[in-house]
mmCIF file of C-alpha atoms in Angstrom:
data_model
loop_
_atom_site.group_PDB
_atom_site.id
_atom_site.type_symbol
_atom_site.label_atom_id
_atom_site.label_comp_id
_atom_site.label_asym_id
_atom_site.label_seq_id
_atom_site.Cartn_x
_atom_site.Cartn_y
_atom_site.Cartn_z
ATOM 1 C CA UNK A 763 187.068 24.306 109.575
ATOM 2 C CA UNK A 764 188.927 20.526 109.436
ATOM 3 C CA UNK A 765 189.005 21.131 105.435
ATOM 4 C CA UNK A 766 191.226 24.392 105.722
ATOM 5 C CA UNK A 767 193.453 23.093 108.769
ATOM 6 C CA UNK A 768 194.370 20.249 106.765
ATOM 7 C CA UNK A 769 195.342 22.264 103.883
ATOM 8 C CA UNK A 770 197.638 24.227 106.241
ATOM 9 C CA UNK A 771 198.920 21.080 108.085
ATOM 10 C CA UNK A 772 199.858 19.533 104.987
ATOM 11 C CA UNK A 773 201.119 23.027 103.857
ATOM 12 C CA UNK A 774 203.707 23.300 106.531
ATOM 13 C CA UNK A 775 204.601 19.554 105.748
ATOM 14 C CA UNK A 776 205.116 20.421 102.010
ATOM 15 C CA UNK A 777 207.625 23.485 102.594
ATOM 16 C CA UNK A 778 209.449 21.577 105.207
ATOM 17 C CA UNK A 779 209.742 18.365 104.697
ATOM 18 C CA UNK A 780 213.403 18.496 102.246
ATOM 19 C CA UNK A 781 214.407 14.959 100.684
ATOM 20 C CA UNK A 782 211.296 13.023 99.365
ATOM 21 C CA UNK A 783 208.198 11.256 100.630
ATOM 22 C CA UNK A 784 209.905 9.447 103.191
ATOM 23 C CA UNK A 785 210.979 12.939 104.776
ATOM 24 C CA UNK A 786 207.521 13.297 105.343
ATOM 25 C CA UNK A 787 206.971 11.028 108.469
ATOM 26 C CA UNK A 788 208.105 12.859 111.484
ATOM 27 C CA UNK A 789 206.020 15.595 110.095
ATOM 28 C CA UNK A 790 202.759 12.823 110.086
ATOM 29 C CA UNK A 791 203.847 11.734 113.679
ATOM 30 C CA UNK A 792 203.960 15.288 115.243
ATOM 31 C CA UNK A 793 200.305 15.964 112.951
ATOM 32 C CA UNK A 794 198.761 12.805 114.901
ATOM 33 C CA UNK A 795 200.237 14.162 118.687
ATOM 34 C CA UNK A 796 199.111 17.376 117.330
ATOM 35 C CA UNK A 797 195.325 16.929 115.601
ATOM 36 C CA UNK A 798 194.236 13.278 116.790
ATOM 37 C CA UNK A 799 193.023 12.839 112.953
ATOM 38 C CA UNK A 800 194.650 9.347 113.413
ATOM 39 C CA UNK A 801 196.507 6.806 115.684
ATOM 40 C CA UNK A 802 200.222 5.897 115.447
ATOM 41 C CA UNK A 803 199.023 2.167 114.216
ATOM 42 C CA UNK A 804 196.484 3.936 111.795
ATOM 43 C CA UNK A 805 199.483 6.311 110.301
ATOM 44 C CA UNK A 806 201.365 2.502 110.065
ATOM 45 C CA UNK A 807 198.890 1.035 108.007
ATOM 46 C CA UNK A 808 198.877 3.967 105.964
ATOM 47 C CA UNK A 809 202.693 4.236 105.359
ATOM 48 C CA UNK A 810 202.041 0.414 104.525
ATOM 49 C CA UNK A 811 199.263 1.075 101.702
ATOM 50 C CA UNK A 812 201.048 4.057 100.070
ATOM 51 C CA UNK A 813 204.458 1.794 99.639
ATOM 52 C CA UNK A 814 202.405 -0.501 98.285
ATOM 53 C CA UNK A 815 200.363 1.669 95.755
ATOM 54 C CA UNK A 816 201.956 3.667 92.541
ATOM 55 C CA UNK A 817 202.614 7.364 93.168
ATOM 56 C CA UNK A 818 204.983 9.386 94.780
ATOM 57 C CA UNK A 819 204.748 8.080 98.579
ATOM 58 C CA UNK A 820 204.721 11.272 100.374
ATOM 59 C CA UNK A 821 201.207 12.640 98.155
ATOM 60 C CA UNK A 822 200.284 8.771 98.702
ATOM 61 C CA UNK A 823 199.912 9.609 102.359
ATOM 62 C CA UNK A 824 198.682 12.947 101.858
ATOM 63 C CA UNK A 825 195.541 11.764 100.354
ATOM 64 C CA UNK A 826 195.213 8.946 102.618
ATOM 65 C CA UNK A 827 195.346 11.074 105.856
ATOM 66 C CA UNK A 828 193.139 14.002 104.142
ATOM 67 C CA UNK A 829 190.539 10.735 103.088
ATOM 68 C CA UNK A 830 190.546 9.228 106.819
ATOM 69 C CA UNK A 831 190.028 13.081 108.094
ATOM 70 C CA UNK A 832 187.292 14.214 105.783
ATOM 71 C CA UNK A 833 186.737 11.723 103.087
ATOM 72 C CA UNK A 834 187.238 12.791 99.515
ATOM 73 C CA UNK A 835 187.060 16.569 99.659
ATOM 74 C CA UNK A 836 189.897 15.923 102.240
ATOM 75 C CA UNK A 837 192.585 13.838 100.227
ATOM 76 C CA UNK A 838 191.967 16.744 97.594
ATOM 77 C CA UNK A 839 193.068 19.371 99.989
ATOM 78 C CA UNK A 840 195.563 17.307 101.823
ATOM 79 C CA UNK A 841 197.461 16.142 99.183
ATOM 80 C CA UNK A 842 197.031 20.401 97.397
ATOM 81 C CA UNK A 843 198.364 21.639 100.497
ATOM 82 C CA UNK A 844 200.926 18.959 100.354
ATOM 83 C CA UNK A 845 202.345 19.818 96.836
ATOM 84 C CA UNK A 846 201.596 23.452 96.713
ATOM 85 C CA UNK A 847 204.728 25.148 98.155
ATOM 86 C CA UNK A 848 207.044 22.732 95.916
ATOM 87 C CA UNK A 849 205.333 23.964 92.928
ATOM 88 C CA UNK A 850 205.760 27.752 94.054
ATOM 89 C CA UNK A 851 209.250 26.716 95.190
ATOM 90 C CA UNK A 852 210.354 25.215 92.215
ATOM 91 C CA UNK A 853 208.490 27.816 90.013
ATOM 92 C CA UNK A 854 211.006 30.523 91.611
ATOM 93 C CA UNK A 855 214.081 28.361 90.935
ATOM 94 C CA UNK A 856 213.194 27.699 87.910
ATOM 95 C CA UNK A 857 212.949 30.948 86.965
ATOM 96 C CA UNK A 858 216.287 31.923 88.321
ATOM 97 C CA UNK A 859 217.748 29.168 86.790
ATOM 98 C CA UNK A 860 217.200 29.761 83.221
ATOM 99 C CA UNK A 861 217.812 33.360 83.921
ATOM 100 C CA UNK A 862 221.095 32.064 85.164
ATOM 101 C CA UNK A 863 221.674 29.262 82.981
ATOM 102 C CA UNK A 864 224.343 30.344 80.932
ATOM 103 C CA UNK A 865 226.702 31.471 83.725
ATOM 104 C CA UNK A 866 229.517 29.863 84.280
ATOM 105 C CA UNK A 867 229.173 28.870 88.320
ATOM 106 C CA UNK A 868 225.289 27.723 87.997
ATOM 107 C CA UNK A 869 227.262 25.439 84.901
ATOM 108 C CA UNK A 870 230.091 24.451 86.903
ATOM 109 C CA UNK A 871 227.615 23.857 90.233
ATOM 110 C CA UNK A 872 225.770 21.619 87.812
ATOM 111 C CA UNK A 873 228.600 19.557 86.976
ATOM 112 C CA UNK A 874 229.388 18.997 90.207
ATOM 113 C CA UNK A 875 225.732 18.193 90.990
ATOM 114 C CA UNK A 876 224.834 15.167 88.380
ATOM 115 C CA UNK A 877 227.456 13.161 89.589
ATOM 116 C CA UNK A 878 225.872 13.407 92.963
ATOM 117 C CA UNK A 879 222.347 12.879 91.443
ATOM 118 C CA UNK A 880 223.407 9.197 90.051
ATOM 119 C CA UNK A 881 224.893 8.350 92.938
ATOM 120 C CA UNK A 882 222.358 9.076 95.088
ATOM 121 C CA UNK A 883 220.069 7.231 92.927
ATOM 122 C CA UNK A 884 222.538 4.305 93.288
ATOM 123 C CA UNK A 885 222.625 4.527 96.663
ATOM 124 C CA UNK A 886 218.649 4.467 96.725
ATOM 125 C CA UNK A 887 218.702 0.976 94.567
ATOM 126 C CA UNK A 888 221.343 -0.141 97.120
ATOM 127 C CA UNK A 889 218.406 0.096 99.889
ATOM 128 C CA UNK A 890 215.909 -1.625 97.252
ATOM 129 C CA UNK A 891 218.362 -4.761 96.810
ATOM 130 C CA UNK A 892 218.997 -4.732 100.595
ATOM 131 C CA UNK A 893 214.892 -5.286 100.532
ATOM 132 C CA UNK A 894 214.254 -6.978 97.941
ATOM 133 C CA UNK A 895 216.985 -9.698 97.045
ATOM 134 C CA UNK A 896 217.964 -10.518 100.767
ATOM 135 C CA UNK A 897 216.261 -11.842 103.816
ATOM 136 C CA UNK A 898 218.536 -10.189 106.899
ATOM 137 C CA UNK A 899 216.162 -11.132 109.519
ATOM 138 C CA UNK A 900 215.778 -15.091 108.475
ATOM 139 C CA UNK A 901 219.547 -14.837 108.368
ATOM 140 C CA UNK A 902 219.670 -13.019 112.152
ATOM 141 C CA UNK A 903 217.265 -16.066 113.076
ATOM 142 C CA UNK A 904 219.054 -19.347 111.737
ATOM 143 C CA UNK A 905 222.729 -17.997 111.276
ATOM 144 C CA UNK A 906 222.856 -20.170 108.014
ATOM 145 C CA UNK A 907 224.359 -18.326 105.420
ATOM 146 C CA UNK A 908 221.927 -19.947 102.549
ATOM 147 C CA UNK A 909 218.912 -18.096 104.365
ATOM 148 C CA UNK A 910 220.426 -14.523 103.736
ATOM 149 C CA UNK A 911 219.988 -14.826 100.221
ATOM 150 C CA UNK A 912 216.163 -14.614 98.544
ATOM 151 C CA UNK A 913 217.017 -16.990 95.510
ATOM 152 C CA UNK A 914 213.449 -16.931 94.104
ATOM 153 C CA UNK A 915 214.373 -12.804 94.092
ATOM 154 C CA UNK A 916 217.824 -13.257 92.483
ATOM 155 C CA UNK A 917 216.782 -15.583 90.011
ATOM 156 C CA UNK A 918 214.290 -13.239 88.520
ATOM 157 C CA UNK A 919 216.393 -10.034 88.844
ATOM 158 C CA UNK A 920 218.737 -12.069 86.955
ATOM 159 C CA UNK A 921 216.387 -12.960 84.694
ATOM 160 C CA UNK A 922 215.356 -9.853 84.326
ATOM 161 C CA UNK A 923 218.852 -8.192 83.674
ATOM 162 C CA UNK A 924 219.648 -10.582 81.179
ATOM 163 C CA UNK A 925 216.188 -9.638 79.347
ATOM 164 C CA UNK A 926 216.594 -5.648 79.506
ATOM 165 C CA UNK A 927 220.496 -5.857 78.932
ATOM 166 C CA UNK A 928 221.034 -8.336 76.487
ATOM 167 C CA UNK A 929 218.355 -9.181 74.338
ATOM 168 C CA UNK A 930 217.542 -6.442 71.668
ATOM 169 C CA UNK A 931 214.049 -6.552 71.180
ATOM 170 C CA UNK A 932 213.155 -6.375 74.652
ATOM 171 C CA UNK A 933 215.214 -3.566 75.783
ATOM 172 C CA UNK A 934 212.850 -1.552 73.542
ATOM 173 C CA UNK A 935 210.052 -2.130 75.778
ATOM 174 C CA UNK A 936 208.265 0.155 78.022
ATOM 175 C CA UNK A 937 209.545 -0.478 81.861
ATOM 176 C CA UNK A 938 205.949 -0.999 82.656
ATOM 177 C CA UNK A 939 206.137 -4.211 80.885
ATOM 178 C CA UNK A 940 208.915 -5.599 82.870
ATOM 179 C CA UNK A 941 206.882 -4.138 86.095
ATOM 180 C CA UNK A 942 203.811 -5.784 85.915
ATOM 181 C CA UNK A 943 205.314 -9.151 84.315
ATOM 182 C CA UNK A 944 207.511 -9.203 87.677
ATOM 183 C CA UNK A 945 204.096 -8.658 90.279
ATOM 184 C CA UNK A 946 202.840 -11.427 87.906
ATOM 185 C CA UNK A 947 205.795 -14.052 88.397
ATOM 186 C CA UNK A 948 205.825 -12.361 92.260
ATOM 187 C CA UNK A 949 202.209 -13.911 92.835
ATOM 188 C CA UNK A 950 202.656 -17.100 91.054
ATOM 189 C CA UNK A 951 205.457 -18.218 92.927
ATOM 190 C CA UNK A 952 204.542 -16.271 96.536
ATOM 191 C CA UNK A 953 207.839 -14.345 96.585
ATOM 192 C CA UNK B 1239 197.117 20.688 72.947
ATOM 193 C CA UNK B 1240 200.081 20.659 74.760
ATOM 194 C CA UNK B 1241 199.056 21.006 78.249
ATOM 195 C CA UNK B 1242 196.918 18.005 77.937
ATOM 196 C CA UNK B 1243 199.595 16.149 76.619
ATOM 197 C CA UNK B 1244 201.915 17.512 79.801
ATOM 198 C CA UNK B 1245 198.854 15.939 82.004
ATOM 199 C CA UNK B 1246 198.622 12.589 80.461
ATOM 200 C CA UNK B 1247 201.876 12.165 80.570
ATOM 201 C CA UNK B 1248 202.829 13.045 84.004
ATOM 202 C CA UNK B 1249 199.658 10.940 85.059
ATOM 203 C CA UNK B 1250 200.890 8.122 83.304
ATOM 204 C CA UNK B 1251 204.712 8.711 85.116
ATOM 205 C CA UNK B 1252 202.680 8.855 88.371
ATOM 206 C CA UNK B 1253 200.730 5.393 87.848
ATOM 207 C CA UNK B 1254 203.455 3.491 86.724
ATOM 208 C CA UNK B 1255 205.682 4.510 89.461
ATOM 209 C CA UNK B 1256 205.883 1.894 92.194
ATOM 210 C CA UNK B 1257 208.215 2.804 95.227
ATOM 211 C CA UNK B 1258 208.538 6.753 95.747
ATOM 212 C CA UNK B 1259 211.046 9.207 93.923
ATOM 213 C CA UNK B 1260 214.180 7.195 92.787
ATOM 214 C CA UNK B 1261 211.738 4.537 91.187
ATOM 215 C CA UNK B 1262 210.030 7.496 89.050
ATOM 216 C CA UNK B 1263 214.004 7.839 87.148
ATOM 217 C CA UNK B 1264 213.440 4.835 84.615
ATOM 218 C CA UNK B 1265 209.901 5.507 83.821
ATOM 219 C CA UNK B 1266 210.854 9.434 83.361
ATOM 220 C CA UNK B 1267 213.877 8.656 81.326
ATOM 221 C CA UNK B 1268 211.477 6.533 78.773
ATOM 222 C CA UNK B 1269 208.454 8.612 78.696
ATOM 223 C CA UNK B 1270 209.756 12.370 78.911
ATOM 224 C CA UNK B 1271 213.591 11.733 77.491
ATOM 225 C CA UNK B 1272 213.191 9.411 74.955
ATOM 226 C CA UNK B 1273 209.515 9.693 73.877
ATOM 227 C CA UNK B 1274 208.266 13.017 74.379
ATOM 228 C CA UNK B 1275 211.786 14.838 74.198
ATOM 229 C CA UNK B 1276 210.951 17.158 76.767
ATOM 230 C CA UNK B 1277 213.943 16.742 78.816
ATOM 231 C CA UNK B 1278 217.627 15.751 78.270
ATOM 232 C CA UNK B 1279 219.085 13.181 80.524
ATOM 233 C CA UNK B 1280 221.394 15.779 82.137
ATOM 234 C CA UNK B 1281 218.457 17.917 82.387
ATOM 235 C CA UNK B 1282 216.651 14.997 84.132
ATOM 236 C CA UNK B 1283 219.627 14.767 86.801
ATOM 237 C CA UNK B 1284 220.209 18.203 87.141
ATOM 238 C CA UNK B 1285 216.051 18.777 88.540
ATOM 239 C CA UNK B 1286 216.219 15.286 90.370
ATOM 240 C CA UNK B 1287 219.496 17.627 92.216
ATOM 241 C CA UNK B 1288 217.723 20.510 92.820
ATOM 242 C CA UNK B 1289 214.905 18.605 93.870
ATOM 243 C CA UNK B 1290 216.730 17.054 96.842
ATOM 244 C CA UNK B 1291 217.453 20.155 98.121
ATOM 245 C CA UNK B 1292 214.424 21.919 97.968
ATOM 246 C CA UNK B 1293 211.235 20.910 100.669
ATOM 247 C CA UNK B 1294 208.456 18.994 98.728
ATOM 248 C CA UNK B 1295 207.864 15.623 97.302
ATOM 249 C CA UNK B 1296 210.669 15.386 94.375
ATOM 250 C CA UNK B 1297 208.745 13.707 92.093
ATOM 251 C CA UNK B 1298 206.231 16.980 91.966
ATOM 252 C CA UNK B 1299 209.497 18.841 92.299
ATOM 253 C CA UNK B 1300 210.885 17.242 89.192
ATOM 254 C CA UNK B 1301 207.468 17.408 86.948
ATOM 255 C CA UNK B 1302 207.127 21.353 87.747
ATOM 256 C CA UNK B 1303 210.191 21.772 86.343
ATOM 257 C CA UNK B 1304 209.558 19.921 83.067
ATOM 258 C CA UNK B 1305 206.233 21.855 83.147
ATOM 259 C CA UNK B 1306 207.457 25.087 83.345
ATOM 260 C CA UNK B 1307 209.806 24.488 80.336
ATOM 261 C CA UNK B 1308 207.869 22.978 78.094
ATOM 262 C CA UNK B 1309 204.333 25.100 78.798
ATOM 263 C CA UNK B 1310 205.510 28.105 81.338
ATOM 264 C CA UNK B 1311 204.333 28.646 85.037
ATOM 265 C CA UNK B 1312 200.839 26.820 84.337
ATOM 266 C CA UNK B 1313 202.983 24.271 82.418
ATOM 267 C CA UNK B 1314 204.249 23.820 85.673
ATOM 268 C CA UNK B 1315 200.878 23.299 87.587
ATOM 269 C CA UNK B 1316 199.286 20.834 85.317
ATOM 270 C CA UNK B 1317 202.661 18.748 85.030
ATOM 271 C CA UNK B 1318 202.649 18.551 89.003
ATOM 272 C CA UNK B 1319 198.598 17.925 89.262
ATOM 273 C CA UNK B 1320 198.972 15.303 86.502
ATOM 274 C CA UNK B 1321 201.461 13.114 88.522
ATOM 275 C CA UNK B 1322 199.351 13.555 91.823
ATOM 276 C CA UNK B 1323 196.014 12.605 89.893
ATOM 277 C CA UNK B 1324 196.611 8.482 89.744
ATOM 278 C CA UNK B 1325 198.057 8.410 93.016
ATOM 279 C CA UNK B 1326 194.473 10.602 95.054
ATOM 280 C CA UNK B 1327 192.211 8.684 92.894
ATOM 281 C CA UNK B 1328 194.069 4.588 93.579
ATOM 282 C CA UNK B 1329 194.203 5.872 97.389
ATOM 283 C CA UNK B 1330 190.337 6.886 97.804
ATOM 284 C CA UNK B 1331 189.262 3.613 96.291
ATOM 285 C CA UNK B 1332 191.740 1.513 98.618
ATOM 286 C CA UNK B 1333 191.075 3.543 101.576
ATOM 287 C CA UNK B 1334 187.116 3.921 101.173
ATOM 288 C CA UNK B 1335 187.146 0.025 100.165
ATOM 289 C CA UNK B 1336 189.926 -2.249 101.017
ATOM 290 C CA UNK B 1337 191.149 -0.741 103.875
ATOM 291 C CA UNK B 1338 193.481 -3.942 105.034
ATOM 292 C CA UNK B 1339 195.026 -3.440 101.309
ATOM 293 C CA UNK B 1340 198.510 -3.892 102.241
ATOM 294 C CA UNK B 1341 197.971 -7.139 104.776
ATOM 295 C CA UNK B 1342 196.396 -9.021 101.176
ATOM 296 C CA UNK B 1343 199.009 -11.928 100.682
ATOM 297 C CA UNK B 1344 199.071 -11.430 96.795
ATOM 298 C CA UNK B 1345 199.456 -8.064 96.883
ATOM 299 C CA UNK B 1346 202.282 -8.864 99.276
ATOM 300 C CA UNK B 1347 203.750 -10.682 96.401
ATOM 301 C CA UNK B 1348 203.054 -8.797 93.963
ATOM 302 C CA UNK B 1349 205.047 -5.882 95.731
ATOM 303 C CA UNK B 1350 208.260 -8.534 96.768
ATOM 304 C CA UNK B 1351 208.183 -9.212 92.644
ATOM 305 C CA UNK B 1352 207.800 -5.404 91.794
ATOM 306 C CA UNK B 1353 210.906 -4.509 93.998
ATOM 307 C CA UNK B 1354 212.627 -7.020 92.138
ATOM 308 C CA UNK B 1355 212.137 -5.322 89.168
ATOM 309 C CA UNK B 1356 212.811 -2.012 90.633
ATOM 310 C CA UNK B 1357 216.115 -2.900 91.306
ATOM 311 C CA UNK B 1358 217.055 -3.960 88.088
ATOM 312 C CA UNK B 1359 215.562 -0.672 86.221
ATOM 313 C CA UNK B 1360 217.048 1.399 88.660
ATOM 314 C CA UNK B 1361 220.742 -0.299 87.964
ATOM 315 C CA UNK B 1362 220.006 -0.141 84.137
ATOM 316 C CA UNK B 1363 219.270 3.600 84.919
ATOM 317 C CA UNK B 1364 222.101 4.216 86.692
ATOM 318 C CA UNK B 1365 224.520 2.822 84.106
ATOM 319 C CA UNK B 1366 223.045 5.030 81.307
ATOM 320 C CA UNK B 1367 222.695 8.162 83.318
ATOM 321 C CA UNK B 1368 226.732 7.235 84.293
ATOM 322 C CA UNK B 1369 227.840 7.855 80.804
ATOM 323 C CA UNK B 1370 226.152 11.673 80.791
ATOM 324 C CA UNK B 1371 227.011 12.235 84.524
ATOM 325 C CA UNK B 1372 230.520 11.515 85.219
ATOM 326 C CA UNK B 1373 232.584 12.383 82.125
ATOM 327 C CA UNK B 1374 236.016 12.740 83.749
ATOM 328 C CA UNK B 1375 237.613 11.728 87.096
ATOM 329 C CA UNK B 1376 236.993 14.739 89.198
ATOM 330 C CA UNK B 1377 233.182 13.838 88.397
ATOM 331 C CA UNK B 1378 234.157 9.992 89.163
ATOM 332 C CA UNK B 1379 235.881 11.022 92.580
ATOM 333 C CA UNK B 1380 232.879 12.882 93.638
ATOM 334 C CA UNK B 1381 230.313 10.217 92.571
ATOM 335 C CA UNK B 1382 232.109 7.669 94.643
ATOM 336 C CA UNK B 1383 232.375 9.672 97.241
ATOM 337 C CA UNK B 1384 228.539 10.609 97.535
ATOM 338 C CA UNK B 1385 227.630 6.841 97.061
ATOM 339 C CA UNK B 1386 229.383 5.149 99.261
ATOM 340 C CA UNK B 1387 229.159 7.993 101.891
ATOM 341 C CA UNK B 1388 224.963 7.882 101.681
ATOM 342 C CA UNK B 1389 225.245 3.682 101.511
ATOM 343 C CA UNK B 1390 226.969 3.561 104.799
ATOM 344 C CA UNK B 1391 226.225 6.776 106.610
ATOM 345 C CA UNK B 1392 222.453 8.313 105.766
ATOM 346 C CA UNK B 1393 222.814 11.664 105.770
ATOM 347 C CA UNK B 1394 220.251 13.764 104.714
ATOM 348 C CA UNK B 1395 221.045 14.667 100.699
ATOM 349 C CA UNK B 1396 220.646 18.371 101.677
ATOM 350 C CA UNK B 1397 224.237 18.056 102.275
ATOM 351 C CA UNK B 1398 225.622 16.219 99.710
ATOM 352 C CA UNK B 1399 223.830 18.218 97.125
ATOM 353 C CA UNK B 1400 225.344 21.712 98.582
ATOM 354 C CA UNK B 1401 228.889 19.913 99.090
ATOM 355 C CA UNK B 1402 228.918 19.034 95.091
ATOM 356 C CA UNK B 1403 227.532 22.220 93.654
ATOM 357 C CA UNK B 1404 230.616 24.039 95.830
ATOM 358 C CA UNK B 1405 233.137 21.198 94.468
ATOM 359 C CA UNK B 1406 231.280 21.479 90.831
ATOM 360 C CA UNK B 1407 232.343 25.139 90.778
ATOM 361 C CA UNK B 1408 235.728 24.682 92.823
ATOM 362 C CA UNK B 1409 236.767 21.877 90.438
ATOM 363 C CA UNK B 1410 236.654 24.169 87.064
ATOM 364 C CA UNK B 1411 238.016 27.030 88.739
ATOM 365 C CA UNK B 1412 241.027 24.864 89.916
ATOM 366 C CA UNK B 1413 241.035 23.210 85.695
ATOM 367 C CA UNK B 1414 240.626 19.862 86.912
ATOM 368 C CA UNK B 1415 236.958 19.408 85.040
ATOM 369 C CA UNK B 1416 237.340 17.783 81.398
ATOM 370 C CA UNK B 1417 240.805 15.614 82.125
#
């Protein structure tokens, strides 16, 4: 029954698939060779509309495959079979964890580990400015340094970090705010 | 009742976050830190960790954990279903309706303006989490290290994340953490 096999597709893709949504894709790849539920240009589009839609990207393409496969009933048990195993997963740890909490390795493994967390995230916003404030490709094209640089992008990320940075009263706001004021300016001005 | 309150929050972390995990740490930070106190910053860092490391999507990863402390093992479940809800419902409508969604030129736009933004809240995360994260200069060298290391090279965070939890523990043993 397609309903069950995509709950164990996405299953398998849930307990192996280690580093975020993006780590799901070779899994997606090997499900089209192996299922036909969808094309390689199909699985494209789809990477497409879950970057470009809120939520977590990899249960973005769960429910997007399990909808294209069997319609609601199937994003439902895609994206369940998708999250399931990290819930058990994390269950366990966290179990262990707080039972281990106050020794001293899991506490001196921890400080070891947030300084690798922010960074990480860093890194991460590194591949978002790369994206977002830059235009490598025009640059590639016309070799004219002006063209590497999206100024309509760094004029409203500096905008932007003056407003959550220096001005009081705005700081306070919900991130949200600054979110959909920037998709606002984004249309207006066809970024 | 609190596991209501775990599921409306979590759905609202999943439907404001645009841009997979890393763009879930600024909206977490303001709606489980500072407004529901569920979580401690260091907290928040040390399940984003853990959550690298284990399989799974880390943003489910992260709001089991939060869960699970705050209601127990079903806790857990509803945290996790509650930041999956926004994201099956949005795709079913786009997918059973406007299935060229992402070719749209505003919505194009929209999403060039968005990363914008995600850049900046994810630099004015970065600097607050900083202060909590790195409090002396073993913490500094490793932070460094892991940044420009995943900038320039990509490896999978698997390894990073077991490399620091051995230094974490080899860095007290040795005295070095607190100067």
């Amino acid at each position: 029954m397609i309903l069950l096999r995509l709950f164990w597709e996405f299953f398998k893709t849930g307990l192996f698939a280690v580093g975020g949504g993006m780590a799901t894709l070779p899994f997606l790849y090997a499900m089209s060779d192996a299922t036909g539920w969808f094309s390689y240009a199909q699985l494209a589009d789809m990477i497409a509309v879950s970057e470009s839609t809120p939520g977590p990207i990899g249960v973005n393409m769960a429910s997007y495959v399990g909808f294209t496969t069997a319609g609601i009933p199937g994003a439902l048990v895609a994206t369940a079979g998708l999250v399931t195993p990290s819930i058990i997963i994390i269950l366990v740890i966290a179990r262990v964890l707080s039972a281990f909490r106050r020794n001293k390795y899991v506490d001196a493994a921890f400080y070891g580990l947030r300084p690798c967390s922010v960074a990480l995230i860093a890194a991460a916003g590194v591949l978002v400015v790369k994206i977002a404030l830059f235009d490598f490709s025009l640059y590639a094209q016309s070799g004219r340094l002006v063209d590497l640089f999206n100024w309509k992008a760094l004029a409203l990320a500096a905008l932007l970090l003056v407003l959550t940075r220096g001005v009081k009263k705005l700081k306070q706001l919900h991130p949200i705010v600054f979110i959909l004021a920037s998709a606002l300016l984004g249309m207006l001005f066809s970024f | 009742m609190i596991l209501w309150k775990l599921f409306l929050s979590f759905a609202k972390v999943g439907v404001m976050t645009f841009g997979g995990g890393y763009a879930m740490i600024p909206i977490l930070e303001r709606e489980i830190v500072e407004q529901q106190h569920w979580a401690s910053s260091e907290e928040l860092m040390d399940y984003y960790a853990v959550g690298q490391c284990t399989p799974g999507v880390i943003a489910v990863n992260t709001a089991t954990f939060i869960g699970r402390k705050i209601a127990g093992d079903i806790g857990g479940v509803v945290a996790s279903v509650g930041v999956v809800f926004p994201s099956v419902l949005i795709i079913c409508v786009i997918a059973g309706i406007l299935s060229n969604f992402a070719d749209i030129p505003a919505v194009q736009s929209a999403f060039a303006g968005i990363r914008v933004c995600v850049c900046v809240l994810i630099f004015n995360a970065v600097v607050k989490l900083w202060k909590a994260a790195v409090p002396d200069k073993g913490a500094l060298c490793l932070a460094l290290l892991v940044f420009f290391l995943s900038v320039f090279f990509k490896p999978s965070p698997v390894y990073f994340v077991i490399f620091c939890a051995a230094a974490g523990i080899l860095l007290t043993r040795w005295g070095v953490r607190g100067r």
